[in-house]
Amino acid sequence: MKYLDEYRDARLVKAYAEKIRQLTTDSWIIMEICGGQTHSILKYGLEELLPERLNIVHGPGCPVCVTPLEMIDKAISIAQTPEVIFSSFGDMLRVPGSTYDLLSVKAMGGDVRMVYSPMDAVKIAEANPDKKVVFFAIGFETTAPANAMAVLDAQRKGLENFSLLCSQVLVPPAIEAILSSPHSRVQGFLAAGHVCTVMGFEEYLPLVEKYQVPIVVTGFEPVDILEGIYLTVKQLEEGRHEVENQYRRVVRREGNPAAKSVMFEVFRTVDRNWRGIGTIPQSGLSLKEKYAQFDAEALFNVEKILTEESRECIAGEVLQGLKKPVDCPLFAKSCTPEHPVGAPMVSSEGACSAYFRYHKRSDVA
Amino acid sequence: MGLVCPIPLTDYDKILMAHGGGGTLSHQLIQKMFFSHFNNELLKTEHDGAGFSFGNQRIAFTTDSYVVRPIFFPGGDIGELAVYGTVNDLAVCGAEPLYISVGFIIEEGFSMDELWKIVQSMKAAADRASVKIVTGDTKVVDRGKGDKIYVNTSGVGIIPQGVEISNSRIKPGDKIIISGKIAEHGIAILSAREEFEFETSVKSDTAPLNHLIKKVLEKYPDIHMMRDPTRGGVSSVLNEIAKKSNLGISIRETEIPIAQDIKAICEILGLDPLYIANEGKVIMLLPSEQADSVLQILKSDPLGEHAAIIGEVVEEHHGRVVMETTIGSNRIVDMLSGEQLPRIC
């Protein structure tokens, strides 16, 4: 299949792996930001192909994983309201809140629906004028334009029964939070190709200067990832720190101006709590004042719900690249995809779930 | 002492959709509640049907319920699916299906015209599979208490002398064959759902496998194991076989037959075709030296023309399925957790 097969080509993969081996003379720690990349790395066993000196750590780019527990509890509270149809992407439905998950709310009689697009939630609102339809707006810069579009669409249609429970997050502030942490060990980043498809990569230029780290915008297929790692290692070995674009077939420097303009028409940047990491300044998006009528958090009066995390789960450290899923005492024991303790075990983009699904676990010879 | 629910309440105190999804939660429910309580030797074989002796005759017996939404989908409908599903469950037990029962649960207000279409389709399907629908039942539930129509079918068939399909017969070195391209039924259902605005020509692969399987068994009765990879797809069936036989299964991604359009839809939606349902495919595990000949028999039939040897049974990684990826690395193929897509059959 065009645009796929050539990026999953075994010969190219081996050629890049060899180039990386030849190039690497020192030990380096590189973080891939995006959960989609984490999954590709695990699914294709790419770490096996890399020299031992390269340590690939996994970043916070799993939208489900970083959505704070209290936001899930708010979602559950709203979904239990009788006249509500609560809609969400599928992964979010299985993340445990402090008591249970959204799928359990559905089993208890709540009208919880999985949708593939926020625009479908708008359609549900149109078709059910006597119900209040709430969409769980989570994700990074990749989901924000579509979620903003849903708000504009609902406004254009004059819908008064549609709202967003908004927990949008932004990548660059998270990179900065990781780099400015005294515990940080990360020396280079693979930036998330799809986020940069929307945003471009100009916003990474100041980070590269300030923290002297290479950032390489990278795609998601095995060849993409290995080329991204190759470019990062090359910079590190040569003592350079620049923004480079591996994902040239998709990403432009300025990103997608139309998507950005819709997004910033509807949303403003705010401080946001990241699950396992804490509050990162200006790292989230909330609805602007003029779209307040679409803000489910205010409409359903759930702003006061506060929740504490499990103390045993090390999701925060995993999401910051300080530890790997297999370092967690709960991993594959009390925490499994059927009984997730932390969100990274739930999401299809979560590092723990990727390790559980694809990695050679101790029970495998 | 009263009976205690074997699934601890801390797990789930309510049934979730995933309990019927064919993945891990389904298995937990079946293993912990049904198997442990209904406990008997026949059930313990964990096959698609039960095989037992009646006089000198080996009989296979199976049942299945169909709740597919939508009831008419590209390439088939709930009636045809209900006949072929039970026919195939018997056929993969090594049996020649003979008689089928039908139970209809119909929602008040359901269109008589649509019911007639389903009944005609079931008759045509039964004729194609050479089985007779010999008994049945009809129940109507209040409007809003069902979703149009549910169909249950049960079936019996005769297992010929010399045929023994069982997990216990699988040996290291056995080859694994699949009879054609994967994931077509699940994707056809998906594309027919109103929430998806795909324009595809994807059709369900729903078909009776008994004639195809009979052709193979007539020449090679020594097939060790067969399953039809319906709910949960190829990965769930192979995982069940690996766990039950406590042997390892190795497959190669490049050998697994899949149509380009199915692959593309799976890529777009982030679905793994290994977990998507098939309704007209059989997976066979058989002695290595017979694999090429059986493959030729399958390929000579329209229902098996894309058959392929996708891997083998190994001594390593007991109880697990490991796949060599397109780039030559190895990864675990785990059992489906939760559900990819509800109510596909």
XYZ file of C-alpha atoms in Angstrom:
710
model
C 0.000 0.000 0.000
C 1.470 3.330 -1.036
C 2.740 5.597 1.783
C 2.831 2.578 4.098
C 4.779 -0.288 2.615
C 7.820 1.817 1.776
C 7.964 2.983 5.396
C 7.746 -0.585 6.688
C 10.409 -1.886 4.350
C 12.617 -4.438 6.081
C 15.722 -3.499 4.041
C 15.386 0.221 4.767
C 14.815 -0.509 8.449
C 17.976 -2.604 8.613
C 19.942 0.016 6.663
C 18.925 2.778 9.118
C 19.603 0.552 12.106
C 23.094 -0.085 10.748
C 23.690 3.629 10.084
C 22.646 4.409 13.674
C 24.988 1.724 15.031
C 27.916 3.102 13.055
C 27.170 6.646 14.124
C 26.726 6.065 17.858
C 29.926 6.452 19.872
C 28.426 7.734 23.111
C 25.431 6.962 25.361
C 22.359 9.039 24.613
C 18.851 9.287 26.012
C 16.221 10.158 23.437
C 12.521 10.624 24.161
C 9.744 10.053 21.682
C 6.927 12.356 22.676
C 3.998 10.701 21.027
C 2.191 7.573 22.194
C 1.640 6.563 18.575
C 5.411 6.433 18.176
C 5.754 4.490 21.440
C 3.413 1.889 20.034
C 5.273 1.629 16.727
C 8.558 1.203 18.594
C 7.148 -1.622 20.691
C 5.002 -3.168 17.970
C 7.941 -3.475 15.596
C 10.506 -4.239 18.293
C 12.668 -1.325 17.107
C 14.636 -1.134 20.352
C 16.121 -4.557 19.562
C 17.696 -3.050 16.457
C 19.371 -0.143 18.243
C 22.784 -0.105 19.942
C 22.602 -0.617 23.715
C 24.050 2.820 24.292
C 20.902 4.410 22.957
C 18.186 4.618 25.559
C 14.790 5.400 24.099
C 12.404 6.704 26.763
C 8.728 7.292 26.309
C 7.106 10.669 26.700
C 3.803 12.139 27.844
C 2.165 12.155 24.408
C -0.745 9.882 25.198
C -3.833 12.065 25.528
C -5.795 9.511 27.515
C -2.875 8.950 29.889
C -2.364 12.581 30.836
C -6.047 13.367 31.348
C -6.236 13.865 35.113
C -8.249 11.542 37.299
C -10.458 14.390 38.490
C -11.447 15.103 34.880
C -12.531 11.473 34.500
C -14.515 11.745 37.726
C -16.157 14.879 36.311
C -16.978 12.962 33.131
C -18.492 10.132 35.171
C -20.532 12.576 37.226
C -21.896 14.254 34.081
C -22.559 10.914 32.353
C -24.708 9.847 35.319
C -26.992 12.862 34.910
C -30.343 11.538 33.625
C -30.879 13.745 30.554
C -27.278 13.529 29.345
C -25.847 11.667 26.363
C -22.127 11.477 27.094
C -19.935 10.914 24.048
C -16.237 10.199 23.868
C -13.486 8.529 21.917
C -13.406 4.826 22.787
C -10.200 4.682 24.813
C -11.419 7.214 27.326
C -14.373 5.013 28.248
C -12.181 2.381 29.874
C -9.975 4.622 31.984
C -10.823 4.053 35.631
C -11.878 7.074 37.601
C -11.556 6.947 41.366
C -14.583 4.628 41.596
C -15.285 3.109 38.167
C -15.048 3.864 34.445
C -17.439 5.333 31.879
C -18.270 1.899 30.452
C -19.550 0.902 33.873
C -21.714 4.029 33.866
C -23.129 2.752 30.550
C -23.776 -0.680 32.067
C -25.586 1.016 34.954
C -27.945 2.710 32.504
C -26.127 5.918 31.599
C -26.283 6.928 27.950
C -22.576 6.758 27.122
C -21.649 6.558 23.456
C -18.387 5.980 21.663
C -17.896 8.272 18.680
C -15.104 8.562 16.157
C -15.405 12.322 15.686
C -16.707 15.284 17.706
C -18.805 16.151 14.655
C -20.754 12.929 15.290
C -21.511 14.228 18.774
C -22.944 17.378 17.203
C -25.139 15.176 14.997
C -26.330 13.314 18.097
C -27.227 16.671 19.674
C -29.203 17.672 16.575
C -31.078 14.382 16.589
C -31.845 14.525 20.334
C -33.057 18.051 21.108
C -34.522 16.920 24.453
C -31.124 15.616 25.655
C -27.926 17.355 26.670
C -25.039 16.022 24.608
C -21.559 16.317 26.097
C -18.380 15.448 24.221
C -15.203 14.641 26.156
C -12.695 16.905 24.390
C -9.330 15.413 25.202
C -6.097 15.276 23.297
C -3.271 17.383 21.972
C -3.079 19.888 19.137
C -4.207 17.074 16.836
C -7.743 16.831 18.226
C -8.175 20.510 19.132
C -9.081 21.807 15.630
C -11.836 19.215 15.149
C -13.175 19.846 18.643
C -13.160 23.592 17.942
C -14.939 22.932 14.661
C -17.630 20.996 16.513
C -18.268 24.040 18.736
C -18.498 26.344 15.719
C -20.789 23.859 13.970
C -23.062 23.619 17.010
C -23.152 27.407 17.244
C -23.970 27.776 13.549
C -26.811 25.284 13.959
C -28.054 27.120 17.024
C -27.742 24.038 19.225
C -28.177 24.777 22.898
C -27.823 21.161 24.012
C -24.205 20.551 22.989
C -21.137 21.102 25.151
C -17.509 20.054 25.607
C -15.882 18.697 28.723
C -12.572 20.204 27.819
C -9.218 18.713 28.812
C -7.083 19.680 25.828
C -3.308 19.778 26.269
C -0.335 21.188 24.349
C 3.010 19.551 23.565
C 5.656 22.332 23.772
C 4.911 23.261 27.423
C 5.228 19.565 28.332
C 8.620 19.330 26.637
C 9.686 22.428 28.523
C 8.425 20.956 31.811
C 10.477 17.810 31.220
C 13.606 19.736 30.217
C 13.409 22.155 33.129
C 12.948 19.356 35.680
C 16.070 18.726 37.775
C 15.514 14.974 37.269
C 15.453 15.178 33.499
C 17.878 12.962 31.649
C 16.524 13.488 28.137
C 19.099 14.716 25.617
C 17.070 14.726 22.426
C 13.442 14.555 21.314
C 11.453 13.035 18.534
C 8.615 15.527 18.169
C 5.163 14.186 17.317
C 4.596 14.303 13.566
C 0.841 14.712 13.727
C 0.943 17.527 16.260
C 3.404 19.319 13.977
C 1.121 18.670 10.994
C -1.301 21.052 12.677
C 1.093 23.407 14.471
C 4.222 23.362 12.281
C 7.524 23.409 14.146
C 8.409 27.043 14.702
C 7.371 26.831 18.358
C 10.189 24.345 18.998
C 12.916 26.774 17.875
C 13.114 28.652 21.216
C 13.202 25.333 23.143
C 16.139 24.092 21.103
C 18.031 27.311 21.831
C 17.174 27.537 25.515
C 17.886 23.898 26.422
C 20.422 23.063 23.712
C 18.660 19.850 22.698
C 17.966 18.497 19.231
C 14.283 18.124 18.325
C 13.427 16.104 15.232
C 9.864 16.131 13.913
C 9.216 12.435 13.248
C 6.565 10.238 11.644
C 5.098 6.982 12.900
C 6.200 4.119 10.700
C 9.318 2.068 11.524
C 11.429 3.739 8.829
C 10.262 7.196 9.976
C 11.166 6.506 13.576
C 14.582 5.082 12.785
C 15.345 8.018 10.484
C 14.204 10.381 13.278
C 16.490 8.616 15.752
C 19.316 8.704 13.206
C 18.961 12.471 12.714
C 18.806 13.046 16.488
C 21.874 10.909 17.191
C 23.733 12.639 14.349
C 23.047 16.025 15.951
C 24.082 14.763 19.385
C 27.278 13.187 18.091
C 28.129 16.364 16.174
C 27.247 18.632 19.099
C 24.441 20.373 17.210
C 20.991 21.264 18.490
C 18.472 22.144 15.825
C 14.895 21.530 14.838
C 14.869 19.106 11.925
C 11.922 17.719 10.005
C 12.009 14.005 9.221
C 8.259 13.915 8.420
C 8.601 16.155 5.378
C 5.911 14.354 3.405
C 3.317 15.683 5.831
C 4.681 18.478 8.043
C 5.312 22.069 6.915
C 7.169 24.687 8.911
C 4.012 26.769 9.405
C 1.726 23.752 9.967
C -1.911 23.972 8.906
C -2.975 27.632 9.182
C -6.687 26.886 8.697
C -6.701 24.342 11.525
C -4.750 26.681 13.795
C -7.096 29.570 13.179
C -10.202 27.501 14.051
C -8.476 26.215 17.166
C -7.489 29.660 18.458
C -10.850 31.130 17.539
C -12.495 28.798 20.050
C -9.814 28.009 22.636
C -7.472 29.977 24.869
C -4.369 28.655 26.630
C -4.668 27.941 30.353
C -2.671 26.172 33.066
C -3.521 22.481 33.004
C -3.075 19.582 35.401
C -1.419 16.569 33.702
C -2.077 13.174 35.210
C 0.987 11.959 37.062
C 2.972 15.104 36.287
C 1.087 17.970 37.871
C 0.150 21.426 36.704
C 2.111 22.771 33.757
C 1.716 26.507 33.077
C -0.098 27.448 29.867
C -0.179 23.800 28.780
C -3.897 23.401 28.185
C -6.742 24.756 26.125
C -10.093 25.911 27.451
C -13.069 27.487 25.745
C -12.882 31.238 25.342
C -15.351 33.370 27.280
C -17.512 33.923 24.201
C -18.013 30.160 23.877
C -18.727 29.640 27.589
C -22.202 28.314 26.779
C -20.467 25.184 25.399
C -18.437 24.558 28.576
C -19.779 21.401 30.226
C -17.662 21.864 33.347
C -19.559 25.047 34.226
C -22.925 23.857 32.895
C -22.970 20.750 35.065
C -21.335 22.369 38.058
C -18.564 19.769 38.397
C -15.692 22.250 38.736
C -15.267 21.387 42.400
C -14.609 17.657 41.963
C -11.037 16.949 43.124
C -9.431 13.535 43.287
C -6.148 12.020 44.397
C -4.110 9.523 42.375
C -3.134 5.995 43.369
C 0.209 6.180 45.128
C 1.534 2.903 43.804
C 1.139 3.684 40.095
C 4.286 5.216 38.609
C 2.514 6.643 35.560
C 3.931 10.103 36.250
C 7.507 8.886 36.128
C 6.779 6.783 33.042
C 5.221 9.773 31.290
C 8.303 11.887 32.037
C 10.700 9.252 30.753
C 12.190 8.703 34.223
C 11.099 5.071 34.383
C 9.879 2.399 31.997
C 6.622 0.468 32.452
C 8.499 -2.712 33.390
C 10.032 -0.838 36.356
C 6.594 -0.580 37.949
C 5.845 -3.161 40.657
C 2.214 -3.295 39.510
C 3.013 -3.887 35.820
C 1.373 -7.056 34.445
C 0.524 -8.045 38.019
C -2.270 -6.012 39.565
C -2.228 -3.628 36.566
C -3.325 -5.159 33.254
C -5.438 -3.885 30.338
C -8.501 -5.541 31.919
C -7.773 -4.036 35.323
C -5.764 -0.917 34.670
C -4.514 0.971 37.705
C -3.112 3.844 35.667
C -4.175 5.337 32.377
C -1.040 4.330 30.409
C -2.279 0.733 30.701
C -5.615 1.635 29.110
C -4.996 3.793 26.116
C -4.014 2.346 22.775
C -1.270 4.975 22.925
C -0.186 4.336 26.506
C 3.363 3.121 27.120
C 2.307 0.490 29.674
C -0.291 -0.945 27.301
C 2.292 -1.050 24.490
C 4.730 -2.917 26.738
C 1.990 -5.280 27.866
C 0.812 -6.025 24.352
C 4.015 -6.294 22.415
C 7.012 -6.500 24.701
C 8.681 -9.739 25.644
C 7.325 -10.042 29.142
C 8.883 -12.202 31.812
C 6.282 -14.909 31.191
C 7.539 -15.284 27.617
C 10.545 -17.474 27.004
C -23.407 -22.579 52.103
C -24.960 -20.551 49.323
C -23.403 -20.184 45.933
C -20.910 -17.376 45.670
C -20.522 -15.522 42.370
C -17.173 -16.785 41.067
C -16.323 -13.457 39.456
C -15.347 -11.269 42.376
C -17.514 -8.203 42.646
C -14.370 -6.142 42.709
C -13.943 -7.089 39.028
C -17.330 -6.050 37.647
C -20.728 -6.135 39.261
C -22.448 -5.469 35.939
C -22.095 -7.041 32.503
C -20.187 -4.834 30.076
C -20.358 -5.061 26.292
C -16.809 -6.423 26.407
C -18.085 -9.504 28.274
C -19.549 -10.526 24.913
C -16.685 -9.266 22.773
C -14.720 -12.479 22.403
C -11.689 -11.037 24.172
C -10.249 -11.324 27.637
C -13.384 -10.332 29.561
C -15.504 -12.843 27.613
C -12.992 -15.492 28.523
C -13.005 -14.587 32.170
C -16.786 -14.795 32.263
C -16.872 -18.125 30.431
C -14.010 -19.659 32.398
C -14.815 -18.398 35.849
C -18.599 -18.515 35.811
C -19.883 -20.857 33.086
C -17.158 -23.491 32.833
C -16.535 -23.737 36.532
C -20.227 -24.135 37.318
C -21.458 -26.217 34.352
C -18.225 -28.163 34.701
C -18.071 -31.373 32.617
C -15.666 -33.211 30.344
C -17.257 -32.140 27.061
C -17.319 -28.483 27.998
C -13.694 -28.595 29.050
C -12.504 -29.231 25.490
C -13.364 -25.549 24.844
C -14.140 -26.048 21.203
C -16.781 -24.344 19.055
C -19.079 -27.297 19.729
C -19.254 -30.429 21.856
C -18.271 -33.799 20.365
C -19.677 -37.009 21.932
C -20.506 -40.607 21.086
C -24.015 -41.898 20.579
C -23.903 -45.625 19.994
C -21.177 -46.073 17.418
C -21.676 -42.608 16.048
C -19.666 -39.496 16.939
C -21.955 -36.476 17.132
C -21.156 -32.752 17.265
C -23.576 -30.302 18.861
C -23.342 -26.514 18.992
C -25.339 -23.332 19.530
C -24.868 -19.662 18.765
C -26.926 -16.471 19.014
C -26.873 -13.629 16.526
C -27.433 -10.004 17.490
C -25.643 -8.319 14.575
C -26.406 -4.662 13.871
C -27.352 -3.770 11.147
C -29.344 -6.908 10.350
C -28.756 -6.452 6.609
C -25.134 -5.719 5.767
C -22.950 -5.793 2.643
C -22.498 -9.444 1.708
C -25.140 -10.939 3.997
C -27.801 -10.628 6.681
C -28.559 -11.934 10.161
C -30.454 -14.993 8.839
C -27.733 -16.251 6.546
C -25.130 -15.507 9.214
C -27.096 -17.523 11.794
C -27.191 -20.584 9.530
C -23.591 -20.398 8.352
C -22.258 -19.588 11.821
C -23.672 -22.771 13.298
C -22.796 -24.823 10.214
C -19.205 -23.590 10.522
C -19.003 -24.275 14.255
C -19.996 -27.895 13.479
C -17.677 -28.119 10.478
C -14.618 -27.019 12.477
C -15.401 -29.792 14.971
C -14.830 -32.098 11.996
C -18.561 -32.810 11.690
C -20.844 -32.933 8.673
C -23.714 -30.649 9.729
C -27.190 -32.158 9.346
C -29.930 -30.404 11.300
C -30.379 -26.891 12.586
C -32.853 -25.326 15.016
C -33.880 -21.684 14.882
C -35.092 -19.449 17.690
C -36.355 -15.973 16.806
C -36.610 -13.199 19.384
C -38.461 -10.427 17.610
C -39.198 -6.901 18.788
C -42.824 -5.795 18.607
C -43.284 -3.616 15.539
C -40.589 -5.316 13.458
C -41.301 -5.239 9.742
C -42.980 -8.397 8.431
C -41.317 -7.771 5.090
C -37.855 -7.774 6.647
C -38.666 -10.944 8.601
C -39.721 -12.595 5.346
C -36.417 -11.554 3.732
C -34.513 -13.078 6.655
C -36.495 -16.314 6.466
C -35.894 -16.606 2.705
C -32.234 -15.950 3.249
C -32.050 -18.663 5.928
C -33.695 -21.183 3.616
C -31.252 -20.358 0.801
C -28.335 -20.599 3.238
C -29.534 -23.955 4.581
C -29.844 -25.294 1.023
C -26.348 -24.081 0.141
C -24.908 -25.712 3.251
C -26.983 -28.892 2.703
C -28.594 -28.720 6.152
C -32.241 -28.790 7.167
C -33.897 -26.386 9.582
C -35.955 -28.902 11.533
C -37.268 -27.170 14.640
C -37.681 -23.696 16.016
C -39.248 -21.207 18.344
C -40.633 -17.667 18.119
C -40.844 -15.088 20.876
C -41.906 -11.468 20.630
C -40.731 -8.868 23.145
C -42.159 -5.384 23.822
C -41.124 -2.566 21.568
C -37.912 -1.053 22.920
C -36.970 -4.247 24.795
C -35.017 -5.755 21.900
C -33.285 -4.429 18.820
C -35.408 -5.562 15.848
C -34.540 -9.249 15.823
C -32.169 -11.716 17.461
C -31.675 -15.208 16.088
C -30.421 -18.298 17.887
C -29.427 -21.413 16.002
C -28.305 -24.787 17.294
C -27.062 -27.622 15.155
C -26.061 -31.259 15.135
C -23.757 -33.116 12.801
C -21.943 -36.413 12.436
C -18.201 -36.706 12.879
C -16.835 -39.246 10.361
C -14.701 -42.193 11.466
C -11.033 -41.298 11.708
C -11.576 -37.585 12.266
C -10.544 -36.162 15.621
C -10.279 -32.424 15.926
C -8.823 -31.471 19.279
C -6.386 -29.081 20.921
C -4.781 -32.106 22.547
C -3.583 -33.385 19.153
C -1.543 -30.298 18.270
C 2.205 -30.938 18.101
C 5.256 -28.752 17.675
C 6.008 -28.539 13.970
C 2.317 -28.487 12.949
C 1.639 -25.965 10.204
C -1.063 -23.324 10.516
C -3.225 -22.593 7.482
C -5.866 -19.910 7.045
C -8.353 -20.442 4.237
C -8.424 -16.861 2.932
C -8.240 -13.104 3.425
C -8.923 -11.880 6.939
C -11.086 -9.215 8.623
C -13.728 -8.866 5.895
C -16.842 -9.510 7.984
C -15.965 -7.064 10.764
C -15.037 -4.294 8.365
C -18.172 -4.860 6.249
C -20.337 -4.478 9.366
C -18.398 -1.404 10.397
C -18.760 0.242 7.011
C -22.511 -0.434 7.067
C -23.063 1.325 10.386
C -24.681 4.706 10.079
C -21.909 6.451 12.018
C -19.379 5.575 9.329
C -19.587 7.388 6.074
C -17.258 5.132 4.160
C -17.941 4.327 0.592
C -16.389 0.916 0.197
C -17.067 -2.193 -1.781
C -16.099 -4.367 1.190
C -18.393 -7.345 1.634
C -18.758 -9.773 4.514
C -17.110 -13.118 3.834
C -20.013 -15.013 5.406
C -20.107 -18.483 3.831
C -20.613 -22.139 4.771
C -17.294 -23.908 5.241
C -18.577 -27.477 5.582
C -18.165 -28.488 1.926
C -14.661 -27.032 1.787
C -13.641 -28.710 5.043
C -15.169 -32.015 3.905
C -13.027 -31.944 0.760
C -9.937 -31.640 2.950
C -10.975 -34.237 5.546
C -11.863 -36.824 2.881
C -8.232 -36.868 1.776
C -6.529 -35.773 4.983
C -8.587 -36.873 7.999
C -5.592 -36.333 10.254
C -6.110 -32.556 10.622
C -5.260 -31.886 14.287
C -7.293 -28.789 15.028
C -9.666 -26.378 13.289
C -11.371 -23.171 14.362
C -13.279 -20.439 12.572
C -11.864 -17.081 13.610
C -15.092 -15.152 14.206
C -15.362 -12.684 17.106
C -11.938 -11.629 18.326
C -10.444 -12.613 14.975
C -7.387 -14.669 14.141
C -5.454 -13.521 17.184
C -8.071 -14.641 19.707
C -8.414 -18.089 18.140
C -4.647 -18.617 17.979
C -4.266 -17.413 21.567
C -6.969 -19.803 22.743
C -5.246 -22.667 20.945
C -1.823 -21.715 22.318
C -3.150 -21.498 25.880
C -5.195 -24.686 25.720
C -2.396 -26.742 24.125
C 0.322 -24.992 26.155
C 2.465 -24.788 23.031
C 3.809 -21.724 21.262
C 2.446 -20.380 18.004
C 4.626 -18.486 15.542
C 3.113 -16.633 12.612
C 4.523 -14.364 9.919
C 2.811 -11.056 9.194
C 3.858 -11.096 5.537
C 2.075 -14.435 4.957
C -1.308 -13.414 6.352
C -3.686 -12.802 3.440
C -5.523 -9.485 3.591
C -7.158 -7.314 0.929
C -5.654 -3.877 0.320
C -8.912 -2.007 0.983
C -9.416 -3.818 4.301
C -5.835 -3.018 5.264
C -6.383 0.645 4.401
C -9.577 0.958 6.461
C -7.842 -0.717 9.411
C -4.935 1.731 9.120
C -7.249 4.744 9.046
C -9.251 3.617 12.069
C -6.320 2.220 14.019
C -7.808 -1.282 14.066
C -5.660 -4.385 14.010
C -7.040 -6.795 11.375
C -5.830 -9.732 13.460
C -8.588 -8.908 15.952
C -11.386 -8.425 13.417
C -14.088 -11.008 12.813
C -14.317 -13.400 9.897
C -17.425 -15.450 9.049
C -16.188 -17.618 6.203
C -12.646 -18.588 7.133
C -11.143 -21.619 8.803
C -7.811 -21.948 10.575
C -6.305 -25.433 10.361
C -3.428 -26.917 12.356
C -2.048 -30.013 10.724
C 1.027 -32.207 10.311
C 3.692 -30.316 8.419
C 4.047 -32.917 5.649
C 0.371 -32.552 4.693
C 0.335 -28.763 4.618
C 1.177 -28.187 0.960
C -1.345 -30.751 -0.297
C -4.120 -29.398 1.942
C -3.267 -25.894 0.780
C -3.737 -27.011 -2.834
C -7.158 -28.523 -2.029
C -8.226 -25.290 -0.358
C -6.916 -23.146 -3.198
C -8.839 -25.157 -5.780
C -12.132 -24.056 -4.152
C -13.476 -20.487 -4.544
C -13.916 -20.259 -0.751
C -10.251 -21.108 -0.219
C -8.531 -19.554 -3.197
C -6.475 -17.160 -1.045
C -5.519 -19.779 1.534
C -2.012 -19.521 2.952
C 0.326 -21.189 5.414
C 0.813 -18.459 8.005
C 3.005 -20.122 10.607
C 3.633 -23.138 12.783
C 3.395 -24.568 16.269
C 6.672 -24.314 18.202
C 8.172 -25.533 21.479
C 9.102 -22.003 22.542
C 6.968 -19.321 24.207
C 4.388 -21.741 25.612
C 0.852 -20.476 25.578
C 1.712 -17.450 23.462
C 1.395 -16.247 19.912
C 4.438 -14.463 18.496
C 4.466 -12.817 15.083
C 7.397 -11.980 12.869
C 6.572 -8.457 11.669
C 7.004 -7.105 8.164
C 10.385 -5.686 9.173
C 11.615 -9.008 10.533
C 11.315 -8.315 14.273
C 9.136 -10.388 16.602
C 6.231 -9.254 18.688
C 3.601 -10.796 20.909
C 0.101 -11.047 19.497
C -2.009 -10.901 22.631
C -5.630 -11.792 23.119
C -8.043 -8.963 22.456
C -8.585 -6.883 25.547
C -12.016 -5.315 25.747
C -13.752 -5.097 22.402
C -12.817 -3.545 19.119
C -16.299 -3.380 17.742
C -19.522 -4.534 19.397
C -22.317 -6.681 17.949
C -20.733 -7.916 14.794
C -22.433 -11.323 14.826
